[in-house]
Tab-separated table of C-alpha atoms and ligand atoms in Angstrom:
chain	number	residue	atom	x	y	z
A	1015	MET	CA	56.702	-50.928	3.284
A	1016	ASN	CA	56.691	-47.168	4.090
A	1017	LEU	CA	57.330	-45.290	0.985
A	1018	ASP	CA	57.045	-42.059	2.956
A	1019	LEU	CA	60.700	-42.854	4.045
A	1020	PHE	CA	61.753	-41.708	0.764
A	1021	ASP	CA	61.614	-37.871	0.106
A	1022	ASP	CA	60.782	-37.021	-3.518
A	1023	PRO	CA	64.263	-35.989	-4.757
A	1024	PRO	CA	64.640	-32.906	-7.073
A	1025	LEU	CA	64.024	-33.948	-10.554
A	1026	TRP	CA	64.601	-33.050	-14.295
A	1027	GLU	CA	62.348	-35.333	-16.327
A	1028	GLU	CA	62.934	-36.022	-19.881
A	1029	ARG	CA	60.328	-37.906	-21.711
A	1030	ILE	CA	61.874	-39.750	-24.492
A	1031	SER	CA	58.858	-41.445	-26.004
A	1032	GLU	CA	55.246	-42.395	-24.910
A	1033	GLY	CA	56.055	-44.961	-22.523
A	1034	THR	CA	59.770	-43.921	-21.513
A	1035	VAL	CA	61.214	-41.477	-19.224
A	1036	VAL	CA	64.528	-40.404	-17.967
A	1037	LEU	CA	64.557	-39.205	-14.055
A	1038	ARG	CA	67.829	-37.459	-14.172
A	1039	GLY	CA	69.587	-37.872	-10.821
A	1040	PHE	CA	66.730	-39.564	-9.223
A	1041	ALA	CA	69.092	-42.112	-7.618
A	1042	LEU	CA	71.669	-39.677	-6.374
A	1043	ALA	CA	70.250	-39.122	-2.747
A	1044	ARG	CA	70.632	-42.902	-2.200
A	1045	GLN	CA	73.788	-43.418	-4.212
A	1046	GLU	CA	75.791	-44.486	-0.935
A	1047	GLU	CA	73.090	-47.084	-0.024
A	1048	VAL	CA	72.629	-48.476	-3.575
A	1049	LEU	CA	76.387	-49.263	-3.961
A	1050	ALA	CA	76.702	-50.696	-0.531
A	1051	ALA	CA	73.838	-52.929	-1.601
A	1052	VAL	CA	75.416	-53.897	-4.799
A	1053	GLN	CA	78.620	-54.735	-2.674
A	1054	GLN	CA	76.450	-56.983	-0.455
A	1055	VAL	CA	74.729	-58.542	-3.228
A	1056	VAL	CA	78.115	-59.521	-5.257
A	1057	ALA	CA	79.946	-60.579	-2.257
A	1058	GLN	CA	77.048	-63.506	-2.391
A	1059	SER	CA	76.900	-63.848	-5.966
A	1060	PRO	CA	79.839	-62.580	-7.674
A	1061	PHE	CA	80.063	-60.687	-10.919
A	1062	ARG	CA	80.741	-62.994	-13.783
A	1063	HIS	CA	80.880	-63.038	-17.735
A	1064	MET	CA	78.264	-65.224	-19.108
A	1065	MET	CA	78.102	-66.960	-22.283
A	1066	THR	CA	75.415	-66.205	-24.973
A	1067	PRO	CA	73.577	-69.254	-26.642
A	1068	GLY	CA	75.654	-68.510	-29.853
A	1069	GLY	CA	79.037	-69.036	-27.699
A	1070	TYR	CA	80.134	-65.441	-27.141
A	1071	THR	CA	81.177	-64.221	-23.671
A	1072	MET	CA	79.356	-61.094	-22.637
A	1073	SER	CA	81.446	-58.167	-22.090
A	1074	ALA	CA	79.378	-56.823	-19.258
A	1075	ALA	CA	79.786	-58.765	-16.220
A	1076	MET	CA	76.697	-59.760	-14.245
A	1077	SER	CA	74.981	-60.619	-11.113
A	1078	SER	CA	71.331	-60.709	-9.795
A	1079	CYS	CA	69.259	-60.228	-6.859
A	1080	GLY	CA	65.546	-60.828	-6.164
A	1081	GLN	CA	63.410	-63.958	-6.411
A	1082	LEU	CA	64.592	-64.531	-10.216
A	1083	GLY	CA	67.983	-63.749	-11.684
A	1084	TRP	CA	68.628	-63.398	-15.415
A	1085	VAL	CA	71.292	-65.927	-16.945
A	1086	THR	CA	72.496	-67.040	-20.297
A	1087	ASP	CA	74.655	-70.069	-21.448
A	1088	ALA	CA	74.709	-72.567	-24.123
A	1089	SER	CA	71.178	-73.904	-23.490
A	1090	GLY	CA	69.579	-70.011	-23.810
A	1091	TYR	CA	68.429	-66.914	-22.069
A	1092	ARG	CA	66.241	-67.280	-19.063
A	1093	TYR	CA	65.417	-66.513	-15.488
A	1094	THR	CA	66.359	-68.938	-12.510
A	1095	ARG	CA	65.669	-69.167	-8.952
A	1096	GLN	CA	69.464	-70.233	-8.125
A	1097	ASP	CA	72.744	-68.659	-9.073
A	1098	PRO	CA	74.164	-71.360	-11.241
A	1099	LEU	CA	77.560	-70.218	-10.040
A	1100	THR	CA	76.996	-70.730	-6.461
A	1101	GLY	CA	73.910	-73.124	-6.427
A	1102	ASN	CA	72.252	-70.996	-3.929
A	1103	PRO	CA	69.242	-68.997	-4.365
A	1104	TRP	CA	69.938	-65.461	-5.561
A	1105	PRO	CA	70.562	-62.821	-2.820
A	1106	ALA	CA	67.176	-61.228	-1.659
A	1107	MET	CA	66.621	-57.805	-3.218
A	1108	PRO	CA	67.716	-55.311	-0.643
A	1109	ASP	CA	64.863	-52.902	0.443
A	1110	THR	CA	66.473	-49.873	-0.569
A	1111	LEU	CA	66.857	-51.212	-4.177
A	1112	LEU	CA	63.141	-52.409	-4.072
A	1113	HIS	CA	61.740	-49.017	-2.910
A	1114	LEU	CA	63.799	-46.993	-5.222
A	1115	ALA	CA	62.663	-49.041	-8.147
A	1116	ILE	CA	58.966	-48.630	-7.003
A	1117	SER	CA	59.100	-45.120	-6.455
A	1118	ALA	CA	60.875	-44.556	-9.688
A	1119	ALA	CA	58.083	-46.287	-11.539
A	1120	GLU	CA	55.492	-44.437	-9.860
A	1121	ARG	CA	57.028	-41.150	-10.459
A	1122	ALA	CA	57.309	-42.186	-14.198
A	1123	GLY	CA	53.592	-42.927	-14.225
A	1124	TYR	CA	53.538	-46.718	-13.327
A	1125	PRO	CA	52.066	-47.240	-10.007
A	1126	GLY	CA	52.025	-50.819	-8.447
A	1127	PHE	CA	55.350	-52.183	-9.901
A	1128	GLN	CA	56.354	-55.400	-8.255
A	1129	PRO	CA	59.809	-56.358	-9.397
A	1130	ASP	CA	60.928	-59.759	-8.525
A	1131	ALA	CA	64.307	-59.539	-10.480
A	1132	CYS	CA	67.326	-57.054	-10.352
A	1133	LEU	CA	69.961	-57.439	-13.017
A	1134	ILE	CA	73.208	-55.822	-11.995
A	1135	ASN	CA	75.533	-55.227	-14.959
A	1136	ARG	CA	79.032	-53.873	-14.583
A	1137	TYR	CA	80.760	-52.279	-17.736
A	1138	ASP	CA	84.471	-52.003	-17.770
A	1139	PRO	CA	85.973	-49.917	-20.509
A	1140	LEU	CA	85.050	-51.044	-23.836
A	1141	ALA	CA	82.157	-53.315	-22.598
A	1142	LYS	CA	78.830	-52.823	-24.768
A	1143	MET	CA	75.522	-54.386	-25.075
A	1144	ALA	CA	74.340	-55.088	-28.611
A	1145	LEU	CA	70.937	-54.042	-29.758
A	1146	HIS	CA	68.263	-56.502	-28.242
A	1147	GLN	CA	64.826	-56.666	-26.818
A	1148	ASP	CA	64.025	-57.549	-23.202
A	1149	LYS	CA	61.475	-60.442	-23.650
A	1150	ASN	CA	62.482	-63.227	-21.197
A	1151	GLU	CA	59.991	-62.019	-18.831
A	1152	GLN	CA	56.232	-63.273	-18.282
A	1153	ASP	CA	54.514	-60.122	-17.831
A	1154	PHE	CA	55.072	-57.225	-20.400
A	1155	SER	CA	52.322	-55.162	-18.686
A	1156	GLN	CA	54.786	-54.198	-16.063
A	1157	PRO	CA	57.463	-51.432	-16.724
A	1158	VAL	CA	61.441	-51.936	-16.492
A	1159	VAL	CA	63.221	-49.594	-14.222
A	1160	SER	CA	67.212	-49.138	-14.937
A	1161	LEU	CA	69.398	-47.351	-12.528
A	1162	SER	CA	72.801	-45.985	-13.776
A	1163	PHE	CA	75.952	-45.314	-11.696
A	1164	GLY	CA	79.545	-44.464	-12.254
A	1165	LEU	CA	80.801	-43.741	-15.986
A	1166	PRO	CA	78.486	-42.421	-18.441
A	1167	VAL	CA	77.424	-44.209	-21.453
A	1168	VAL	CA	75.490	-43.776	-24.675
A	1169	PHE	CA	72.470	-45.738	-24.935
A	1170	GLN	CA	70.603	-46.603	-28.042
A	1171	PHE	CA	66.749	-46.445	-27.870
A	1172	GLY	CA	65.375	-48.120	-31.124
A	1173	GLY	CA	62.173	-49.386	-32.529
A	1174	MET	CA	60.226	-52.524	-32.819
A	1175	GLU	CA	62.801	-53.900	-35.524
A	1176	ARG	CA	66.485	-54.219	-34.977
A	1177	SER	CA	66.939	-52.141	-38.180
A	1178	ASP	CA	64.766	-49.084	-36.933
A	1179	LYS	CA	66.768	-46.002	-36.512
A	1180	THR	CA	68.055	-45.376	-32.833
A	1181	GLN	CA	67.972	-42.425	-30.717
A	1182	LYS	CA	71.142	-41.837	-28.637
A	1183	ILE	CA	70.909	-40.709	-25.131
A	1184	VAL	CA	73.655	-40.528	-22.490
A	1185	LEU	CA	72.924	-41.945	-19.139
A	1186	THR	CA	75.094	-40.833	-16.164
A	1187	HIS	CA	75.553	-41.351	-12.408
A	1188	GLY	CA	72.246	-41.286	-10.639
A	1189	ASP	CA	69.981	-41.319	-13.845
A	1190	VAL	CA	66.963	-43.421	-13.728
A	1191	LEU	CA	65.205	-44.736	-16.986
A	1192	VAL	CA	61.716	-46.147	-16.799
A	1193	TRP	CA	60.106	-47.735	-19.649
A	1194	GLY	CA	56.926	-49.605	-20.405
A	1195	GLY	CA	53.711	-49.722	-22.168
A	1196	VAL	CA	54.194	-49.354	-26.030
A	1197	ASP	CA	57.992	-49.115	-25.250
A	1198	ARG	CA	58.349	-52.294	-23.297
A	1199	LEU	CA	59.704	-54.234	-26.432
A	1200	ARG	CA	61.646	-51.618	-28.268
A	1201	TYR	CA	65.223	-52.772	-29.244
A	1202	HIS	CA	67.927	-51.017	-27.150
A	1203	GLY	CA	71.639	-51.267	-26.459
A	1204	VAL	CA	74.642	-49.475	-25.251
A	1205	LEU	CA	77.801	-48.371	-26.960
A	1206	PRO	CA	81.107	-49.224	-25.719
A	1207	LEU	CA	82.145	-47.574	-22.469
A	1208	LYS	CA	84.682	-45.044	-22.690
A	1209	ALA	CA	87.374	-45.200	-20.094
A	1210	GLY	CA	87.486	-42.781	-17.250
A	1211	ILE	CA	87.412	-42.654	-13.470
A	1212	HIS	CA	84.099	-41.826	-11.436
A	1213	PRO	CA	85.207	-40.498	-7.926
A	1214	LEU	CA	82.697	-42.998	-6.218
A	1215	VAL	CA	82.557	-46.017	-8.546
A	1216	GLY	CA	85.908	-45.954	-10.068
A	1217	GLU	CA	86.583	-47.333	-13.720
A	1218	HIS	CA	83.276	-48.803	-14.267
A	1219	ARG	CA	79.616	-48.141	-15.076
A	1220	ILE	CA	76.986	-50.088	-12.740
A	1221	ASN	CA	73.444	-50.557	-14.190
A	1222	LEU	CA	70.705	-52.070	-12.085
A	1223	THR	CA	67.471	-53.230	-14.133
A	1224	PHE	CA	64.460	-54.259	-12.272
A	1225	ARG	CA	61.857	-56.434	-13.783
A	1226	LYS	CA	58.772	-58.353	-12.988
A	1227	ALA	CA	60.086	-61.572	-14.671
A	1228	GLY	CA	57.791	-64.165	-13.173
A	1229	ARG	CA	54.002	-64.664	-13.748
A	1230	LEU	CA	51.397	-62.806	-12.003
A	1231	SER	CA	49.942	-66.100	-10.932
A	1232	ASP	CA	53.302	-66.779	-8.925
A	1233	LEU	CA	52.105	-64.224	-6.434
A	1234	ILE	CA	49.111	-66.012	-5.341
B	1759	MD3	C1	64.470	-51.013	-22.730
B	1759	MD3	N1	70.755	-53.074	-19.935
B	1759	MD3	O1	70.066	-55.537	-19.069
B	1759	MD3	S1	69.238	-50.733	-19.744
B	1759	MD3	C2	69.659	-55.149	-20.059
B	1759	MD3	O2	72.392	-50.146	-19.642
B	1759	MD3	C3	70.081	-53.767	-20.573
B	1759	MD3	O3	72.826	-52.067	-18.768
B	1759	MD3	C4	71.224	-51.815	-20.647
B	1759	MD3	O4	69.337	-53.543	-21.762
B	1759	MD3	C5	72.239	-51.248	-19.598
B	1759	MD3	O5	68.708	-55.869	-20.647
B	1759	MD3	C6	70.341	-50.846	-21.078
B	1759	MD3	C7	68.519	-49.026	-20.545
B	1759	MD3	C8	67.473	-49.052	-21.553
B	1759	MD3	C9	67.455	-48.240	-22.387
B	1759	MD3	C10	66.506	-48.006	-23.373
B	1759	MD3	C11	65.430	-48.887	-23.625
B	1759	MD3	C12	66.485	-50.063	-21.703
B	1759	MD3	C13	65.606	-49.931	-22.726
B	1759	MD3	C14	64.776	-48.843	-24.537
B	1759	MD3	C15	63.507	-49.805	-24.817
B	1759	MD3	C16	63.565	-50.993	-23.699
B	1760	FE	FE1	67.858	-55.004	-22.119
């Protein structure tokens, strides 16, 4: 793959913590391509509200692309190779998404990122995500890259315990958050989305989260 195709966009970088950085506006130059890629993915694997193991319906609507997709139902949280809604493999990860995630990780100090899963979250007004840790992945040595589009949201960046104090940071259209290393297992969440209309995305926030979810040995 040719990363030279991607000119480095202008950048305002905010370090949140040792392993965590926000690249403000990093995805702006690719916004149309990314949103078209999302449309293409959800045409094959539609957004749906999944159920938590505890029996609650998640307020964010989700889909996935890549080799692995994140799912939750009565039997738990996990990654699957097939979309349980369609029975088909998850749609392939579009190159434009893969390249953007790899270049953001590199820019944030994590070279060699090999994402195999991209979870796409759609937040409608009042949708939220309670504090949680991302720990369904096999390999915590790789970072996580999150792209935000559409309406702004307040995200909560916590500690290693659910009860730790949280830092609140606004994520808005085009922002990319990269976290890894010592911050990989921090608690985090997002507050309820405030209603509004974004000129390109409409009445939603779209978040794409790239992870290396499978085992390193799966590559061999
Ligand atoms: C990780 N999504 O899908 S990503 C998720 O905005 C998820 O849709 C949220 O959490 C979303 O699992 C948040 C951004 C984020 C922010 C802070 C973190 C992830 C973080 C702090 C530590 C670890
Ligand atoms: Fe998370």
